[in-house]
Structures are given as structure tokens and as C-alpha cells.
Amino acid sequence: MPLRNDRDQWGSVSIALHWLTLLLIFGMATVGLLMVEMDNGPAKIQVYALHKSFGLTVLGLTVLRLLWRLAVGTPRPVRGTPMWQDGLARMTHGALYVVLLAVPISGWWFNSAAGFPLRWFSLVHLPKLTTFDP
């Protein structure tokens, strides 16, 4: 399997980014459903902080995926695929990228509006996207 995408197949970098993103999303969804049931306290704050950090990681991976896709291109459609089906696949793919960008950015936005600090794994402090709004 090639490292880069070619005309006939996805490369190993694209495949790895795809599966890593999927694993992060499933993990975040599971933690997100569980953390709302937790009692208020330090443990819940830590779980929320991890959830936010993994969300920011998904955002970063999505940007990286889009840049990689622009740099190396995508495989052509499988021979014999109807044009309508290829068009629908492209629209669906685009919509998924919009969601992969919009959900973490909206989380960052709501976190900013709530007045909470945002740090990526306690390493990098991120700026607020908006001012505090009670």
C-alpha cells in the first residue's frame, strides 16, 4: 500500500487518519454520554477536560486530513460507478467534513461563552472564540 493516495487507491496516511478520527469520535461519544451522569466534582471536571482535548484533537486531525487531501488528491471513482452515485458520495463526504469541523468548533465556542479556560491536554492554552455570556 502506498504512503500517498494515487489514482486507484487511498494511501496509508489517509487510511490511518480516517481510522484514528473514527476511534476518537466513538471514544468521545461514549465518554460524552457517561460524563453527563457523573456527580459534580473534580473527577467530572477532569473527564470534561479530556473530552474537550480529544475534541480539539479531532479538529486538528480533520484540518490535517483536509490539507493532506488537497496536497495528494483522491482516488478516482471506481470504474462503472454511476455519476449520480459518485456525486452523492462526494456530497456526503463533504457534509461529514463540515460536521467534523463544526462540532468541535461549536464546543470551543460554547466553552468560551461559558467562561471556562480551554487547554489541550493541559499543555496548550487556547484563546476564547467569544466573550463570556451568562
mmCIF file of N, CA, C and O in Angstrom, residues 39-73:
data_model
loop_
_atom_site.group_PDB
_atom_site.id
_atom_site.type_symbol
_atom_site.label_atom_id
_atom_site.label_comp_id
_atom_site.label_asym_id
_atom_site.label_seq_id
_atom_site.Cartn_x
_atom_site.Cartn_y
_atom_site.Cartn_z
ATOM 1 N N ASP A 39 -21.426 12.590 39.065
ATOM 2 C CA ASP A 39 -21.666 13.588 40.113
ATOM 3 C C ASP A 39 -20.675 14.727 39.935
ATOM 4 O O ASP A 39 -19.535 14.512 39.497
ATOM 5 N N ASN A 40 -21.110 15.944 40.273
ATOM 6 C CA ASN A 40 -20.214 17.093 40.190
ATOM 7 C C ASN A 40 -19.039 16.902 41.130
ATOM 8 O O ASN A 40 -19.203 16.418 42.247
ATOM 9 N N GLY A 41 -17.866 17.260 40.643
ATOM 10 C CA GLY A 41 -16.666 17.132 41.457
ATOM 11 C C GLY A 41 -15.426 17.159 40.588
ATOM 12 O O GLY A 41 -15.509 17.314 39.354
ATOM 13 N N PRO A 42 -14.265 16.998 41.199
ATOM 14 C CA PRO A 42 -13.002 17.061 40.457
ATOM 15 C C PRO A 42 -12.893 16.015 39.341
ATOM 16 O O PRO A 42 -12.359 16.301 38.276
ATOM 17 N N ALA A 43 -13.413 14.814 39.585
ATOM 18 C CA ALA A 43 -13.325 13.763 38.558
ATOM 19 C C ALA A 43 -14.111 14.165 37.305
ATOM 20 O O ALA A 43 -13.648 13.953 36.180
ATOM 21 N N LYS A 44 -15.273 14.743 37.502
ATOM 22 C CA LYS A 44 -16.093 15.169 36.364
ATOM 23 C C LYS A 44 -15.399 16.281 35.589
ATOM 24 O O LYS A 44 -15.409 16.290 34.357
ATOM 25 N N ILE A 45 -14.775 17.204 36.307
ATOM 26 C CA ILE A 45 -14.046 18.289 35.635
ATOM 27 C C ILE A 45 -12.900 17.721 34.800
ATOM 28 O O ILE A 45 -12.676 18.155 33.668
ATOM 29 N N GLN A 46 -12.204 16.715 35.332
ATOM 30 C CA GLN A 46 -11.106 16.096 34.584
ATOM 31 C C GLN A 46 -11.616 15.363 33.347
ATOM 32 O O GLN A 46 -11.002 15.429 32.283
ATOM 33 N N VAL A 47 -12.742 14.675 33.476
ATOM 34 C CA VAL A 47 -13.311 13.963 32.324
ATOM 35 C C VAL A 47 -13.751 14.967 31.261
ATOM 36 O O VAL A 47 -13.520 14.758 30.063
ATOM 37 N N TYR A 48 -14.374 16.063 31.683
ATOM 38 C CA TYR A 48 -14.759 17.111 30.725
ATOM 39 C C TYR A 48 -13.531 17.682 30.013
ATOM 40 O O TYR A 48 -13.557 17.910 28.806
ATOM 41 N N ALA A 49 -12.467 17.910 30.778
ATOM 42 C CA ALA A 49 -11.237 18.450 30.182
ATOM 43 C C ALA A 49 -10.671 17.479 29.147
ATOM 44 O O ALA A 49 -10.224 17.898 28.069
ATOM 45 N N LEU A 50 -10.695 16.181 29.449
ATOM 46 C CA LEU A 50 -10.219 15.185 28.473
ATOM 47 C C LEU A 50 -11.118 15.165 27.237
ATOM 48 O O LEU A 50 -10.633 15.070 26.107
ATOM 49 N N HIS A 51 -12.426 15.239 27.462
ATOM 50 C CA HIS A 51 -13.377 15.264 26.345
ATOM 51 C C HIS A 51 -13.083 16.448 25.415
ATOM 52 O O HIS A 51 -13.053 16.301 24.191
ATOM 53 N N LYS A 52 -12.839 17.601 26.016
ATOM 54 C CA LYS A 52 -12.525 18.793 25.222
ATOM 55 C C LYS A 52 -11.200 18.625 24.476
ATOM 56 O O LYS A 52 -11.085 19.011 23.306
ATOM 57 N N SER A 53 -10.201 18.055 25.137
ATOM 58 C CA SER A 53 -8.899 17.857 24.492
ATOM 59 C C SER A 53 -9.007 16.900 23.314
ATOM 60 O O SER A 53 -8.415 17.134 22.253
ATOM 61 N N PHE A 54 -9.763 15.823 23.490
ATOM 62 C CA PHE A 54 -9.935 14.898 22.373
ATOM 63 C C PHE A 54 -10.754 15.541 21.250
ATOM 64 O O PHE A 54 -10.510 15.279 20.066
ATOM 65 N N GLY A 55 -11.708 16.407 21.597
ATOM 66 C CA GLY A 55 -12.450 17.142 20.572
ATOM 67 C C GLY A 55 -11.539 18.058 19.769
ATOM 68 O O GLY A 55 -11.647 18.142 18.546
ATOM 69 N N LEU A 56 -10.631 18.724 20.464
ATOM 70 C CA LEU A 56 -9.662 19.573 19.764
ATOM 71 C C LEU A 56 -8.731 18.730 18.893
ATOM 72 O O LEU A 56 -8.309 19.165 17.816
ATOM 73 N N THR A 57 -8.424 17.523 19.344
ATOM 74 C CA THR A 57 -7.599 16.615 18.543
ATOM 75 C C THR A 57 -8.331 16.222 17.267
ATOM 76 O O THR A 57 -7.732 16.178 16.189
ATOM 77 N N VAL A 58 -9.628 15.943 17.379
ATOM 78 C CA VAL A 58 -10.426 15.633 16.181
ATOM 79 C C VAL A 58 -10.412 16.822 15.226
ATOM 80 O O VAL A 58 -10.251 16.657 14.006
ATOM 81 N N LEU A 59 -10.540 18.031 15.765
ATOM 82 C CA LEU A 59 -10.487 19.233 14.928
ATOM 83 C C LEU A 59 -9.147 19.318 14.202
ATOM 84 O O LEU A 59 -9.096 19.538 12.993
ATOM 85 N N GLY A 60 -8.060 19.133 14.938
ATOM 86 C CA GLY A 60 -6.731 19.185 14.326
ATOM 87 C C GLY A 60 -6.530 18.095 13.278
ATOM 88 O O GLY A 60 -5.975 18.354 12.202
ATOM 89 N N LEU A 61 -6.982 16.866 13.582
ATOM 90 C CA LEU A 61 -6.851 15.779 12.607
ATOM 91 C C LEU A 61 -7.672 16.049 11.352
ATOM 92 O O LEU A 61 -7.250 15.716 10.242
ATOM 93 N N THR A 62 -8.845 16.663 11.533
ATOM 94 C CA THR A 62 -9.684 16.973 10.370
ATOM 95 C C THR A 62 -9.011 18.003 9.481
ATOM 96 O O THR A 62 -8.994 17.867 8.250
ATOM 97 N N VAL A 63 -8.429 19.031 10.079
ATOM 98 C CA VAL A 63 -7.688 20.026 9.294
ATOM 99 C C VAL A 63 -6.518 19.353 8.588
ATOM 100 O O VAL A 63 -6.280 19.584 7.395
ATOM 101 N N LEU A 64 -5.812 18.488 9.304
ATOM 102 C CA LEU A 64 -4.697 17.753 8.703
ATOM 103 C C LEU A 64 -5.174 16.875 7.550
ATOM 104 O O LEU A 64 -4.539 16.820 6.492
ATOM 105 N N ARG A 65 -6.296 16.198 7.742
ATOM 106 C CA ARG A 65 -6.866 15.356 6.673
ATOM 107 C C ARG A 65 -7.196 16.179 5.426
ATOM 108 O O ARG A 65 -6.928 15.761 4.301
ATOM 109 N N LEU A 66 -7.799 17.343 5.642
ATOM 110 C CA LEU A 66 -8.161 18.194 4.506
ATOM 111 C C LEU A 66 -6.917 18.710 3.781
ATOM 112 O O LEU A 66 -6.878 18.735 2.541
ATOM 113 N N LEU A 67 -5.902 19.108 4.541
ATOM 114 C CA LEU A 67 -4.658 19.567 3.916
ATOM 115 C C LEU A 67 -3.981 18.430 3.153
ATOM 116 O O LEU A 67 -3.480 18.634 2.033
ATOM 117 N N TRP A 68 -3.958 17.246 3.746
ATOM 118 C CA TRP A 68 -3.362 16.075 3.075
ATOM 119 C C TRP A 68 -4.130 15.765 1.792
ATOM 120 O O TRP A 68 -3.542 15.499 0.749
ATOM 121 N N ARG A 69 -5.438 15.825 1.887
ATOM 122 C CA ARG A 69 -6.293 15.546 0.721
ATOM 123 C C ARG A 69 -6.030 16.554 -0.401
ATOM 124 O O ARG A 69 -5.967 16.188 -1.578
ATOM 125 N N LEU A 70 -5.871 17.832 -0.032
ATOM 126 C CA LEU A 70 -5.567 18.848 -1.037
ATOM 127 C C LEU A 70 -4.180 18.638 -1.642
ATOM 128 O O LEU A 70 -3.976 18.861 -2.839
ATOM 129 N N ALA A 71 -3.237 18.201 -0.828
ATOM 130 C CA ALA A 71 -1.857 18.029 -1.294
ATOM 131 C C ALA A 71 -1.689 16.818 -2.200
ATOM 132 O O ALA A 71 -0.976 16.889 -3.207
ATOM 133 N N VAL A 72 -2.344 15.697 -1.861
ATOM 134 C CA VAL A 72 -2.089 14.460 -2.608
ATOM 135 C C VAL A 72 -3.254 14.016 -3.482
ATOM 136 O O VAL A 72 -3.109 13.085 -4.267
ATOM 137 N N GLY A 73 -4.403 14.668 -3.351
ATOM 138 C CA GLY A 73 -5.548 14.307 -4.176
ATOM 139 C C GLY A 73 -6.274 13.077 -3.646
ATOM 140 O O GLY A 73 -5.955 12.548 -2.585
#
